[in-house]
Amino acid sequence: LHSNVAAFRRFLKANATSDMSPELLAAKMVGRWPSGAPLMLAPDRDAPELGSDLQQMNNFTYAQDPKGLRCPMGAHIRRMNPRDTALEVMTNVKIHRIIRHGTSYGPPLPENVLDDDGKERGIFFIFLSAKAPETFEFLKKEWINSGNFLGLGEEEDPIAGAHTSTSMFTIPVKPIRRRLQTLERFTVTRGGEYGLDRKSVV
């Protein structure tokens, strides 16, 4: 999965405000801070000590945030694992569970650089599932590239969605929500392959 880091940084800079820094805006889109600390446990600022605690960083639910004021409904991690979020359709999240892991490739884009240097960079995304093709294609179609299951209409995943000129992302804020327009495509699939453990097939 190729990451268009420069485009993401430009988008953050262009849409940041006095009330929402580029760092907070990025956290709202991802659902986590750069350290890995989730917004549900660290809503106002990054908490590196929490992000380095593998037990605590994933020990949360969305029960106390039904409207997405801490972690937006459409944030990447909330889409990919809704946990106890009340869903509009396809409400049994357990049948779409996967075991996943990612590792980065390519050189990091230097800090504060806003122009693409043409180098390949992103993540290798590896996952395990009882029905790999069906599950992954479902996640891409229904949870990444659609918002119906969360009541978000056609809104796509702000990080991994196949954005077009009409794509948007909603951030619930009191008293009036904020809606970001014209998201670029920040993640592009370069290739993929499904493997089958035939020893387990009977």
mmCIF file with all atom_site columns, N, CA, C and O in Angstrom, residues 134-156:
data_model
loop_
_atom_site.group_PDB
_atom_site.id
_atom_site.type_symbol
_atom_site.label_atom_id
_atom_site.label_alt_id
_atom_site.label_comp_id
_atom_site.label_asym_id
_atom_site.label_entity_id
_atom_site.label_seq_id
_atom_site.pdbx_PDB_ins_code
_atom_site.Cartn_x
_atom_site.Cartn_y
_atom_site.Cartn_z
_atom_site.occupancy
_atom_site.B_iso_or_equiv
_atom_site.pdbx_formal_charge
_atom_site.auth_seq_id
_atom_site.auth_comp_id
_atom_site.auth_asym_id
_atom_site.auth_atom_id
_atom_site.pdbx_PDB_model_num
ATOM 1  N N  . GLU A 1 134 ? -12.972 -13.075 0.808  1.00 0.00 ? 134 GLU A N  1
ATOM 2  C CA . GLU A 1 134 ? -14.301 -12.537 1.078  1.00 0.00 ? 134 GLU A CA 1
ATOM 3  C C  . GLU A 1 134 ? -14.256 -11.446 2.141  1.00 0.00 ? 134 GLU A C  1
ATOM 4  O O  . GLU A 1 134 ? -14.886 -10.393 2.022  1.00 0.00 ? 134 GLU A O  1
ATOM 5  N N  . THR A 1 135 ? -13.488 -11.695 3.203  1.00 0.00 ? 135 THR A N  1
ATOM 6  C CA . THR A 1 135 ? -13.427 -10.731 4.300  1.00 0.00 ? 135 THR A CA 1
ATOM 7  C C  . THR A 1 135 ? -12.742 -9.445  3.874  1.00 0.00 ? 135 THR A C  1
ATOM 8  O O  . THR A 1 135 ? -13.237 -8.340  4.112  1.00 0.00 ? 135 THR A O  1
ATOM 9  N N  . PHE A 1 136 ? -11.590 -9.547  3.219  1.00 0.00 ? 136 PHE A N  1
ATOM 10 C CA . PHE A 1 136 ? -10.850 -8.351  2.836  1.00 0.00 ? 136 PHE A CA 1
ATOM 11 C C  . PHE A 1 136 ? -11.614 -7.527  1.812  1.00 0.00 ? 136 PHE A C  1
ATOM 12 O O  . PHE A 1 136 ? -11.658 -6.298  1.902  1.00 0.00 ? 136 PHE A O  1
ATOM 13 N N  . GLU A 1 137 ? -12.235 -8.192  0.844  1.00 0.00 ? 137 GLU A N  1
ATOM 14 C CA . GLU A 1 137 ? -13.004 -7.453  -0.154 1.00 0.00 ? 137 GLU A CA 1
ATOM 15 C C  . GLU A 1 137 ? -14.215 -6.772  0.477  1.00 0.00 ? 137 GLU A C  1
ATOM 16 O O  . GLU A 1 137 ? -14.607 -5.681  0.077  1.00 0.00 ? 137 GLU A O  1
ATOM 17 N N  . PHE A 1 138 ? -14.795 -7.421  1.483  1.00 0.00 ? 138 PHE A N  1
ATOM 18 C CA . PHE A 1 138 ? -15.903 -6.795  2.210  1.00 0.00 ? 138 PHE A CA 1
ATOM 19 C C  . PHE A 1 138 ? -15.418 -5.537  2.919  1.00 0.00 ? 138 PHE A C  1
ATOM 20 O O  . PHE A 1 138 ? -16.061 -4.477  2.845  1.00 0.00 ? 138 PHE A O  1
ATOM 21 N N  . LEU A 1 139 ? -14.288 -5.642  3.616  1.00 0.00 ? 139 LEU A N  1
ATOM 22 C CA . LEU A 1 139 ? -13.771 -4.486  4.343  1.00 0.00 ? 139 LEU A CA 1
ATOM 23 C C  . LEU A 1 139 ? -13.484 -3.328  3.400  1.00 0.00 ? 139 LEU A C  1
ATOM 24 O O  . LEU A 1 139 ? -13.785 -2.171  3.706  1.00 0.00 ? 139 LEU A O  1
ATOM 25 N N  . LYS A 1 140 ? -12.915 -3.627  2.232  1.00 0.00 ? 140 LYS A N  1
ATOM 26 C CA . LYS A 1 140 ? -12.607 -2.571  1.275  1.00 0.00 ? 140 LYS A CA 1
ATOM 27 C C  . LYS A 1 140 ? -13.880 -1.918  0.744  1.00 0.00 ? 140 LYS A C  1
ATOM 28 O O  . LYS A 1 140 ? -13.988 -0.694  0.667  1.00 0.00 ? 140 LYS A O  1
ATOM 29 N N  . LYS A 1 141 ? -14.847 -2.733  0.357  1.00 0.00 ? 141 LYS A N  1
ATOM 30 C CA . LYS A 1 141 ? -16.059 -2.217  -0.278 1.00 0.00 ? 141 LYS A CA 1
ATOM 31 C C  . LYS A 1 141 ? -17.000 -1.537  0.706  1.00 0.00 ? 141 LYS A C  1
ATOM 32 O O  . LYS A 1 141 ? -17.492 -0.432  0.435  1.00 0.00 ? 141 LYS A O  1
ATOM 33 N N  . GLU A 1 142 ? -17.243 -2.187  1.853  1.00 0.00 ? 142 GLU A N  1
ATOM 34 C CA . GLU A 1 142 ? -18.285 -1.714  2.749  1.00 0.00 ? 142 GLU A CA 1
ATOM 35 C C  . GLU A 1 142 ? -17.783 -0.816  3.873  1.00 0.00 ? 142 GLU A C  1
ATOM 36 O O  . GLU A 1 142 ? -18.502 0.079   4.319  1.00 0.00 ? 142 GLU A O  1
ATOM 37 N N  . TRP A 1 143 ? -16.576 -1.047  4.369  1.00 0.00 ? 143 TRP A N  1
ATOM 38 C CA . TRP A 1 143 ? -16.101 -0.275  5.513  1.00 0.00 ? 143 TRP A CA 1
ATOM 39 C C  . TRP A 1 143 ? -15.110 0.812   5.107  1.00 0.00 ? 143 TRP A C  1
ATOM 40 O O  . TRP A 1 143 ? -15.031 1.838   5.765  1.00 0.00 ? 143 TRP A O  1
ATOM 41 N N  . ILE A 1 144 ? -14.330 0.603   4.050  1.00 0.00 ? 144 ILE A N  1
ATOM 42 C CA . ILE A 1 144 ? -13.381 1.632   3.609  1.00 0.00 ? 144 ILE A CA 1
ATOM 43 C C  . ILE A 1 144 ? -14.027 2.584   2.611  1.00 0.00 ? 144 ILE A C  1
ATOM 44 O O  . ILE A 1 144 ? -13.936 3.797   2.750  1.00 0.00 ? 144 ILE A O  1
ATOM 45 N N  . ASN A 1 145 ? -14.696 2.048   1.603  1.00 0.00 ? 145 ASN A N  1
ATOM 46 C CA . ASN A 1 145 ? -15.200 2.883   0.508  1.00 0.00 ? 145 ASN A CA 1
ATOM 47 C C  . ASN A 1 145 ? -16.695 3.175   0.572  1.00 0.00 ? 145 ASN A C  1
ATOM 48 O O  . ASN A 1 145 ? -17.300 3.577   -0.419 1.00 0.00 ? 145 ASN A O  1
ATOM 49 N N  . SER A 1 146 ? -17.290 2.980   1.745  1.00 0.00 ? 146 SER A N  1
ATOM 50 C CA . SER A 1 146 ? -18.692 3.334   1.949  1.00 0.00 ? 146 SER A CA 1
ATOM 51 C C  . SER A 1 146 ? -18.869 3.747   3.402  1.00 0.00 ? 146 SER A C  1
ATOM 52 O O  . SER A 1 146 ? -18.104 3.323   4.270  1.00 0.00 ? 146 SER A O  1
ATOM 53 N N  . GLY A 1 147 ? -19.868 4.565   3.662  1.00 0.00 ? 147 GLY A N  1
ATOM 54 C CA . GLY A 1 147 ? -20.129 4.974   5.040  1.00 0.00 ? 147 GLY A CA 1
ATOM 55 C C  . GLY A 1 147 ? -21.486 4.543   5.542  1.00 0.00 ? 147 GLY A C  1
ATOM 56 O O  . GLY A 1 147 ? -21.897 4.913   6.636  1.00 0.00 ? 147 GLY A O  1
ATOM 57 N N  . ASN A 1 148 ? -22.191 3.734   4.749  1.00 0.00 ? 148 ASN A N  1
ATOM 58 C CA . ASN A 1 148 ? -23.553 3.349   5.106  1.00 0.00 ? 148 ASN A CA 1
ATOM 59 C C  . ASN A 1 148 ? -23.646 2.649   6.451  1.00 0.00 ? 148 ASN A C  1
ATOM 60 O O  . ASN A 1 148 ? -24.603 2.864   7.205  1.00 0.00 ? 148 ASN A O  1
ATOM 61 N N  . PHE A 1 149 ? -22.678 1.810   6.769  1.00 0.00 ? 149 PHE A N  1
ATOM 62 C CA . PHE A 1 149 ? -22.769 1.025   8.001  1.00 0.00 ? 149 PHE A CA 1
ATOM 63 C C  . PHE A 1 149 ? -22.660 1.903   9.241  1.00 0.00 ? 149 PHE A C  1
ATOM 64 O O  . PHE A 1 149 ? -23.045 1.511   10.342 1.00 0.00 ? 149 PHE A O  1
ATOM 65 N N  . LEU A 1 150 ? -22.151 3.123   9.074  1.00 0.00 ? 150 LEU A N  1
ATOM 66 C CA . LEU A 1 150 ? -22.041 4.071   10.187 1.00 0.00 ? 150 LEU A CA 1
ATOM 67 C C  . LEU A 1 150 ? -23.017 5.233   10.058 1.00 0.00 ? 150 LEU A C  1
ATOM 68 O O  . LEU A 1 150 ? -22.963 6.173   10.846 1.00 0.00 ? 150 LEU A O  1
ATOM 69 N N  . GLY A 1 151 ? -23.886 5.175   9.057  1.00 0.00 ? 151 GLY A N  1
ATOM 70 C CA . GLY A 1 151 ? -24.806 6.264   8.832  1.00 0.00 ? 151 GLY A CA 1
ATOM 71 C C  . GLY A 1 151 ? -24.141 7.488   8.230  1.00 0.00 ? 151 GLY A C  1
ATOM 72 O O  . GLY A 1 151 ? -24.624 8.612   8.382  1.00 0.00 ? 151 GLY A O  1
ATOM 73 N N  . LEU A 1 152 ? -23.026 7.278   7.505  1.00 0.00 ? 152 LEU A N  1
ATOM 74 C CA . LEU A 1 152 ? -22.270 8.385   6.912  1.00 0.00 ? 152 LEU A CA 1
ATOM 75 C C  . LEU A 1 152 ? -22.468 8.489   5.408  1.00 0.00 ? 152 LEU A C  1
ATOM 76 O O  . LEU A 1 152 ? -21.722 9.212   4.741  1.00 0.00 ? 152 LEU A O  1
ATOM 77 N N  . GLY A 1 153 ? -23.430 7.782   4.881  1.00 0.00 ? 153 GLY A N  1
ATOM 78 C CA . GLY A 1 153 ? -23.710 7.874   3.452  1.00 0.00 ? 153 GLY A CA 1
ATOM 79 C C  . GLY A 1 153 ? -22.539 7.427   2.597  1.00 0.00 ? 153 GLY A C  1
ATOM 80 O O  . GLY A 1 153 ? -22.016 6.329   2.775  1.00 0.00 ? 153 GLY A O  1
ATOM 81 N N  . GLU A 1 154 ? -22.102 8.278   1.689  1.00 0.00 ? 154 GLU A N  1
ATOM 82 C CA . GLU A 1 154 ? -21.037 7.926   0.767  1.00 0.00 ? 154 GLU A CA 1
ATOM 83 C C  . GLU A 1 154 ? -19.638 8.305   1.271  1.00 0.00 ? 154 GLU A C  1
ATOM 84 O O  . GLU A 1 154 ? -18.665 8.179   0.536  1.00 0.00 ? 154 GLU A O  1
ATOM 85 N N  . GLU A 1 155 ? -19.534 8.770   2.487  1.00 0.00 ? 155 GLU A N  1
ATOM 86 C CA . GLU A 1 155 ? -18.214 9.123   3.016  1.00 0.00 ? 155 GLU A CA 1
ATOM 87 C C  . GLU A 1 155 ? -17.316 7.894   3.069  1.00 0.00 ? 155 GLU A C  1
ATOM 88 O O  . GLU A 1 155 ? -17.737 6.821   3.489  1.00 0.00 ? 155 GLU A O  1
ATOM 89 N N  . GLU A 1 156 ? -16.063 8.081   2.655  1.00 0.00 ? 156 GLU A N  1
ATOM 90 C CA . GLU A 1 156 ? -15.100 6.988   2.626  1.00 0.00 ? 156 GLU A CA 1
ATOM 91 C C  . GLU A 1 156 ? -14.094 7.131   3.756  1.00 0.00 ? 156 GLU A C  1
ATOM 92 O O  . GLU A 1 156 ? -14.021 8.169   4.419  1.00 0.00 ? 156 GLU A O  1
#
